[in-house]
């Protein structure tokens, strides 16, 4: 049996999540636990109010934190331990961190884009 490339798997996951979110009421989605992703253990990552370092600092994550990724959006390009990227992860309402510090197993989007 052939293995599906990781990039194709990620694209399919994004499409499936988008389809589910479009069809499932918000209240039902809120009750489903989001997958959590590990933040690089050697960093305390700044959480920003938007997708770039020019946005206000909201808080700082502890070493060894893990975060849900509710949605992702393009923003300022940042270099971190997992590469250089312009993808920013929404981890809570009004809270973003650069995907360069989050181990997702992909160099691209792993969930839906933020509206």
Coordinates of C-alpha atoms in Angstrom, one line a residue, residues 50-55 71-80 82-90 96-101 106-109 113-114:
X50 CA -2.1 39.9 16.0
X51 CA 0.1 38.2 13.4
X52 CA 3.4 40.1 13.9
X53 CA 5.8 41.4 16.4
X54 CA 4.5 45.0 15.9
X55 CA 1.2 43.9 17.7
X71 CA -6.8 28.8 12.9
X72 CA -3.8 30.2 11.1
X73 CA -3.1 33.4 9.1
X74 CA -0.2 34.9 7.2
X75 CA 1.6 37.8 8.8
X76 CA 5.2 39.0 9.6
X77 CA 7.9 36.5 8.6
X78 CA 9.7 35.2 11.7
X79 CA 12.8 32.9 12.0
X80 CA 12.7 30.4 14.9
X82 CA 11.4 25.3 13.3
X83 CA 12.4 27.5 10.4
X84 CA 11.4 30.8 8.9
X85 CA 7.7 31.3 8.2
X86 CA 5.0 34.0 7.9
X87 CA 2.4 31.7 9.4
X88 CA 0.9 32.8 12.7
X89 CA -1.2 30.5 14.9
X90 CA -4.3 31.7 16.7
X96 CA -1.2 34.7 18.1
X97 CA 2.2 33.1 18.1
X98 CA 4.6 32.5 15.2
X99 CA 4.4 29.0 13.8
X100 CA 8.2 29.1 13.7
X101 CA 8.2 28.1 17.4
X106 CA 4.6 20.6 8.6
X107 CA 6.1 23.7 7.0
X108 CA 2.7 24.8 5.8
X109 CA -0.8 25.3 7.2
X113 CA -7.1 30.0 7.8
X114 CA -8.5 32.6 10.2

